[in-house]
Short mmCIF file of C-alpha atoms in Angstrom, two decimals:
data_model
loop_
_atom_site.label_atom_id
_atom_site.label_comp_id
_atom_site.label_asym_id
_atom_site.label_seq_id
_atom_site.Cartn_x
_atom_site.Cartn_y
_atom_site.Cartn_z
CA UNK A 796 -23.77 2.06 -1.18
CA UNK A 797 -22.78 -1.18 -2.26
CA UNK A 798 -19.56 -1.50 -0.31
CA UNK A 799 -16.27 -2.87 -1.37
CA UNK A 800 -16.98 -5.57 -4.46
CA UNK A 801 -13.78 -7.83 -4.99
CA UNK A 802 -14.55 -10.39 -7.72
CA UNK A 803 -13.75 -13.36 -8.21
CA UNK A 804 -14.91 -14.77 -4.67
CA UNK A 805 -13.45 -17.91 -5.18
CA UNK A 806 -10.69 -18.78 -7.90
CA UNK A 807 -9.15 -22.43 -8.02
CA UNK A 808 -6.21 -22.34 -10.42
CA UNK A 809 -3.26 -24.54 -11.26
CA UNK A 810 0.70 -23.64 -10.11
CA UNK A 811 1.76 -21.44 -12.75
CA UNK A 812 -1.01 -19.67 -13.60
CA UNK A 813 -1.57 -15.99 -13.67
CA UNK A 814 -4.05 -14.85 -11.57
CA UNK A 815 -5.91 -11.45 -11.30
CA UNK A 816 -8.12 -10.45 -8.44
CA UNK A 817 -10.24 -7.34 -8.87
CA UNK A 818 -11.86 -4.74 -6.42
CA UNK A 819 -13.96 -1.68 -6.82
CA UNK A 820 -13.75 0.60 -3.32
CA UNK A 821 -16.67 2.80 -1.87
CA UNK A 822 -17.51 5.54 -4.12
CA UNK A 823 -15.57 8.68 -2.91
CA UNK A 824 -12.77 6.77 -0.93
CA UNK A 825 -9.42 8.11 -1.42
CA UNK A 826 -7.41 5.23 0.31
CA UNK A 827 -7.30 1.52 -0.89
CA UNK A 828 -5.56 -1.48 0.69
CA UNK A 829 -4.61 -5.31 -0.36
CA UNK A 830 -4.45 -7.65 2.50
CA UNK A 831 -3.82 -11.63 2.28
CA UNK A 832 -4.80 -13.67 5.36
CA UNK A 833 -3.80 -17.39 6.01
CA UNK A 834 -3.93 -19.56 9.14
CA UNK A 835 -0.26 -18.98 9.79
CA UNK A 836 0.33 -15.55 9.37
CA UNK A 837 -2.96 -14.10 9.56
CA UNK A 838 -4.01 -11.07 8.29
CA UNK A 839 -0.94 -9.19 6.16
CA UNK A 840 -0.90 -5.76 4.37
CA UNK A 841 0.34 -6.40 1.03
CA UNK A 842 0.31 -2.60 -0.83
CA UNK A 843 -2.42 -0.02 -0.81
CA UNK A 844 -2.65 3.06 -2.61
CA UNK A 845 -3.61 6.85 -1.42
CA UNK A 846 -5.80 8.80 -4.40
CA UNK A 847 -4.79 6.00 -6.94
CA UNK A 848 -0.82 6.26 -6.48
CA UNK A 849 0.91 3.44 -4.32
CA UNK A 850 1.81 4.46 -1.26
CA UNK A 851 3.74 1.41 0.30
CA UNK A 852 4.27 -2.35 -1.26
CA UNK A 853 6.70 -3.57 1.16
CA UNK A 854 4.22 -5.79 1.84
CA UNK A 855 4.35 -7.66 -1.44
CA UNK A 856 5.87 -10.90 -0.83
CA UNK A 857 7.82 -10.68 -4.41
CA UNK A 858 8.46 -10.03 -7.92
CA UNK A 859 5.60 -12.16 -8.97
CA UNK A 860 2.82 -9.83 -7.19
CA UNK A 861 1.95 -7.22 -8.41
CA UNK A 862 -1.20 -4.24 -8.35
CA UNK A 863 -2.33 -1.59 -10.12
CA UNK A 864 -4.85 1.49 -9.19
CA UNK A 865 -5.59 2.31 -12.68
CA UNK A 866 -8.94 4.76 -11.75
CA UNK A 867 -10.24 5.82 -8.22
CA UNK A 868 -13.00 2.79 -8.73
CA UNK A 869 -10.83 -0.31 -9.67
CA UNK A 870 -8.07 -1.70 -8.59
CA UNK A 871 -5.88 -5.21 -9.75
CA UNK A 872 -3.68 -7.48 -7.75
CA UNK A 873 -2.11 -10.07 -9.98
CA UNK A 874 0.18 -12.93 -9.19
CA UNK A 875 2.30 -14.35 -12.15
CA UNK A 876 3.18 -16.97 -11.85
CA UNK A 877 1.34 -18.26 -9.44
CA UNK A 878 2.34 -20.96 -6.52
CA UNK A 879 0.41 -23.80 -3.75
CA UNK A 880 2.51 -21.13 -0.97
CA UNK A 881 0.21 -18.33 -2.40
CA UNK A 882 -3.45 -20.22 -1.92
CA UNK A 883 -4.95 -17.49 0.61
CA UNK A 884 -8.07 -14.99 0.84
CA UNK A 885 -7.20 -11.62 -0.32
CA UNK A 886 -9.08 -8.89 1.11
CA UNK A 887 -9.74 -5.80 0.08
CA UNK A 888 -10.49 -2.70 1.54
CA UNK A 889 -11.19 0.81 0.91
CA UNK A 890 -11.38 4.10 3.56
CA UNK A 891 -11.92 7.37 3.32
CA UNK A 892 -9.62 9.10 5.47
CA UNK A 893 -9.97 13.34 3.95
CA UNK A 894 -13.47 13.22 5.46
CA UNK A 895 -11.73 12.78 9.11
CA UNK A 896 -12.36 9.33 9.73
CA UNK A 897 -9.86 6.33 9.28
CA UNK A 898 -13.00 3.44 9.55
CA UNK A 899 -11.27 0.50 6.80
CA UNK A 900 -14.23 -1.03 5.07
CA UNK A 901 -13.53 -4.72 3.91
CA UNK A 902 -14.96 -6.48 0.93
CA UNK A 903 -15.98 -10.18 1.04
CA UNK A 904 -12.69 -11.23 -0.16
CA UNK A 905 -11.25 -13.56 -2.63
CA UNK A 906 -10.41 -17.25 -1.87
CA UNK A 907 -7.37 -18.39 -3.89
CA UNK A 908 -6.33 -21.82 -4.22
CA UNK A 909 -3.46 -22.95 -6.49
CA UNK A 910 -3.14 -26.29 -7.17
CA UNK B 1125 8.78 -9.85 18.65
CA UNK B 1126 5.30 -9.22 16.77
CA UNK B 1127 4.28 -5.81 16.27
CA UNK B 1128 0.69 -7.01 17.97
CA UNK B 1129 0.21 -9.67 19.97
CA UNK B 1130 -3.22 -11.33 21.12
CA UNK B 1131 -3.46 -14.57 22.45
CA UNK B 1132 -5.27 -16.64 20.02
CA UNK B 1133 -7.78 -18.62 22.44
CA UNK B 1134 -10.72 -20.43 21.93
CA UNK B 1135 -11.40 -17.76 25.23
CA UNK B 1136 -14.59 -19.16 26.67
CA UNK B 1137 -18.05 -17.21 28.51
CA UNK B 1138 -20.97 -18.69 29.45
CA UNK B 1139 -23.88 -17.12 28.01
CA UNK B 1140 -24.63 -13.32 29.80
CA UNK B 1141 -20.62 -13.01 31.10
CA UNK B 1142 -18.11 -10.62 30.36
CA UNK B 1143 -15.91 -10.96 27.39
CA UNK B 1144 -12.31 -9.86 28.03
CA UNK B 1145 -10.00 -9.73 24.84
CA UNK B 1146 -6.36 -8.38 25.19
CA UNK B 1147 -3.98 -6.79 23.05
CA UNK B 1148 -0.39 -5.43 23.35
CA UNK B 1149 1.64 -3.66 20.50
CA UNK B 1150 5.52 -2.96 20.19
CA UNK B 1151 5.50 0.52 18.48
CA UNK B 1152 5.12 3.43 20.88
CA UNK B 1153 4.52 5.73 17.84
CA UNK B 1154 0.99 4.16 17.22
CA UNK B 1155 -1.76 6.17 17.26
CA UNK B 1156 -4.89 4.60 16.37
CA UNK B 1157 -6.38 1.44 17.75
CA UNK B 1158 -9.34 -0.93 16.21
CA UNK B 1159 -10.93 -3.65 17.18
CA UNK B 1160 -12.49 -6.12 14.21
CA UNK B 1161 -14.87 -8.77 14.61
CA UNK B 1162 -14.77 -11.55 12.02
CA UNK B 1163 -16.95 -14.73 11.89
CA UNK B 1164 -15.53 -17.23 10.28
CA UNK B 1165 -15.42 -17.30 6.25
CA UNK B 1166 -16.50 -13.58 6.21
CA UNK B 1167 -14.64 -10.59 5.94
CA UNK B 1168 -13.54 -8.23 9.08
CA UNK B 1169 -15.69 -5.70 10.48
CA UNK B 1170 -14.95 -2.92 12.34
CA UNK B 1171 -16.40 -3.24 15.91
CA UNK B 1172 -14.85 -0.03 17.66
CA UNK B 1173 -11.27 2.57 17.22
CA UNK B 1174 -9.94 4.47 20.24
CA UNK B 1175 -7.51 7.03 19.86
CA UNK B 1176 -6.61 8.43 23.39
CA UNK B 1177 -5.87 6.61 26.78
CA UNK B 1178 -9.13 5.49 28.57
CA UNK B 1179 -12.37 3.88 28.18
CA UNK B 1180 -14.76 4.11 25.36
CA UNK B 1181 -17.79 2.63 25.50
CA UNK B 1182 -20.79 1.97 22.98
CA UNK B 1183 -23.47 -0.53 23.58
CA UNK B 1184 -21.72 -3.84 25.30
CA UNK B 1185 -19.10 -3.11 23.71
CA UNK B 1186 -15.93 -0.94 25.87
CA UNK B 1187 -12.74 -0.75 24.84
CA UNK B 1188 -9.48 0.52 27.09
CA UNK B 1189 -6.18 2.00 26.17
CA UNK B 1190 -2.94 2.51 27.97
CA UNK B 1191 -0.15 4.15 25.61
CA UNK B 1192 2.21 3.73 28.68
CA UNK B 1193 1.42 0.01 29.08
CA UNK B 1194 1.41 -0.24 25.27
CA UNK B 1195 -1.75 -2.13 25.94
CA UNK B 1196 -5.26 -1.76 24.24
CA UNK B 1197 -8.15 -4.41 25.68
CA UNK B 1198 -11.62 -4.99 24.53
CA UNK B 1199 -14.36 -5.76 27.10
CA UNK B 1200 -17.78 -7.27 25.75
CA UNK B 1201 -21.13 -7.45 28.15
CA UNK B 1202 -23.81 -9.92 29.04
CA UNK B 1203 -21.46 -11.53 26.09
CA UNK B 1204 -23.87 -13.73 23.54
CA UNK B 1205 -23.65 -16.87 21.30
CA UNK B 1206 -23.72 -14.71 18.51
CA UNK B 1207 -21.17 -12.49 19.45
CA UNK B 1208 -18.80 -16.23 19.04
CA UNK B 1209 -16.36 -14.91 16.45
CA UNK B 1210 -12.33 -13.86 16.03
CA UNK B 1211 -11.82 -10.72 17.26
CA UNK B 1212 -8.26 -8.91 15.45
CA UNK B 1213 -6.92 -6.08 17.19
CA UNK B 1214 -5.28 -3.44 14.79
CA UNK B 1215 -2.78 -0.43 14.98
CA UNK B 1216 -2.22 2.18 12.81
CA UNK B 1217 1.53 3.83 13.18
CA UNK B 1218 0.29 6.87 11.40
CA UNK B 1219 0.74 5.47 7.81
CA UNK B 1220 -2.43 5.12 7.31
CA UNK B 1221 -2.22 1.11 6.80
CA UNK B 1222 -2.89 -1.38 9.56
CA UNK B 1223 -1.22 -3.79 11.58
CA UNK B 1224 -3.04 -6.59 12.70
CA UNK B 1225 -3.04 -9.15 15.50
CA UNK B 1226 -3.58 -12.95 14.48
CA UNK B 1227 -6.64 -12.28 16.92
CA UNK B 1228 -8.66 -13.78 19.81
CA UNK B 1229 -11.38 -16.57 19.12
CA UNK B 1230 -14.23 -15.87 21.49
CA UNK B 1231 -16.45 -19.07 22.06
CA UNK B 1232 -20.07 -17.99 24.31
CA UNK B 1233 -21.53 -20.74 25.60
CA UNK B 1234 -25.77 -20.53 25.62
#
C-alpha cells in the first residue's frame, strides 16, 4: 500500500488566500484525522471523520477552516481566508479501527506558510 | 493543566545506554496509550500502544503503564544515534482521536 498521500507537501501562499490541502487515507480505513503541529503548541487534532461523516471539529480553530470527507478515499481541509498565525504542517492520518486495531498511520504532511 | 505532559528535553545517552522518556496524562478515563517517534521534518510514527497496566516489551523498545499513577513511560535499550529523534506520547480517551504530548527530544551520543 501506498500509505497516507497528502498533497501539496509544501504550499507558500500570501495572507488572504484560500488554501486547500488534500489527503487520500489507506485503502479500507474507516477513520480519518486532521492534525496541525507548530513549535508552540505542538501536535493538535483539528476534526476527523468516522466512515466519511465528521465525528468531532472542536478542534477547528474557526470559521475560516473548514473539511470535507466527500468519498472514503479523499478528504479536503481548506482555510479561507488564510492568515501568517495559520503557517503550520498539517498532518494527516488515516486508521482502521473495525479490524480491531487503533494503529494511526500519518502521511508526510503539508507545510503551510502564509505570507 | 495539559491533558499530557512530557518534558521536552534535549534528554541525553551516550551511545549503548538506556533511554528513559516519561509521560503523565490528566484524564483517568483514558484507555489507550502510544508512543510516536518523529525525526525531525518527517511525519510521526508509531513506535509502540499499551493498553493495560505493566510492561510491554518488543525489541529495545519497553514501555510501562500505571493507570493509578496516571503515568505511561517509555524505556529504550543499548539506545543508538539513530534512534536521536522526538518522541510524542499519545492518549486516546475512547473517542477514537488522540491527544498528544509536545514530546521528548532524545539526543544519543556515538
Amino acid at each position: 500500500d501506498a500509505g497516507v498521500i497528502q498533497s501539496p507537501r509544501h504550499e507558500v501562499t500570501e495572507m488572504g488566500q484560500e488554501v486547500t490541502l488534500r489527503c487520500k487515507p489507506i485503502s479500507g480505513h474507516d477513520y480519518l484525522f486532521w492534525y496541525r503541529q507548530t513549535m508552540m503548541r505542538g501536535l493538535e487534532l483539528l476534526i476527523y471523520f468516522n466512515n466519511n461523516v465528521p465525528i468531532d471539529d472542536s478542534g477547528m480553530p474557526e470559521d475560516r477552516f473548514s473539511a470535507k470527507m466527500p468519498n472514503a478515499s479523499f478528504s479536503t481541509l481548506k482555510i479561507q481566508p488564510s492568515e501568517p498565525r495559520d503557517s503550520a504542517v498539517y498532518f494527516c492520518a488515516s486508521s482502521f479501527i473495525a479490524g480491531g486495531t487503533d494503529t494511526q498511520y500519518f502521511g508526510p504532511g503539508t507545510r503551510l506558510t502564509v505570507l | 493543566q495539559k491533558e499530557v505532559e512530557q518534558n521536552s528535553g534535549p534528554l541525553s545517552v551516550p551511545e549503548g545506554a538506556i533511554a528513559s522518556l516519561n509521560c503523565t496524562y490528566s484524564d483517568r478515563v483514558s484507555q489507550s496509550f502510544f508512543w510516536y517517534r518523529q525525526y525531525s521534518g518527517k511525519s510521526p510514527e508509531l513506535i509502540m500502544s499499551i493498553y493495560s497496566n505493566g510492561d510491554k516489551e518488543d525489541g529495545r523498545f519497553t514501555a510501562q503503564l500505571n493507570k493509578a499513577s496516571q503515568y505511561v513511560s517509555l524505556l529504550i535499550r543499548d539506545s543508538q544515534p539513530s534512534d536521536s529523534a522526538t518522541y510524542l506520547c499519545a492518549v486516546d480517551t475512547g473517542r477514537r482521536a488522540l491527544t498528544f504530548g509536545s514530546g521528548t527530544r532524545l539526543q544519543v551520543q556515538p
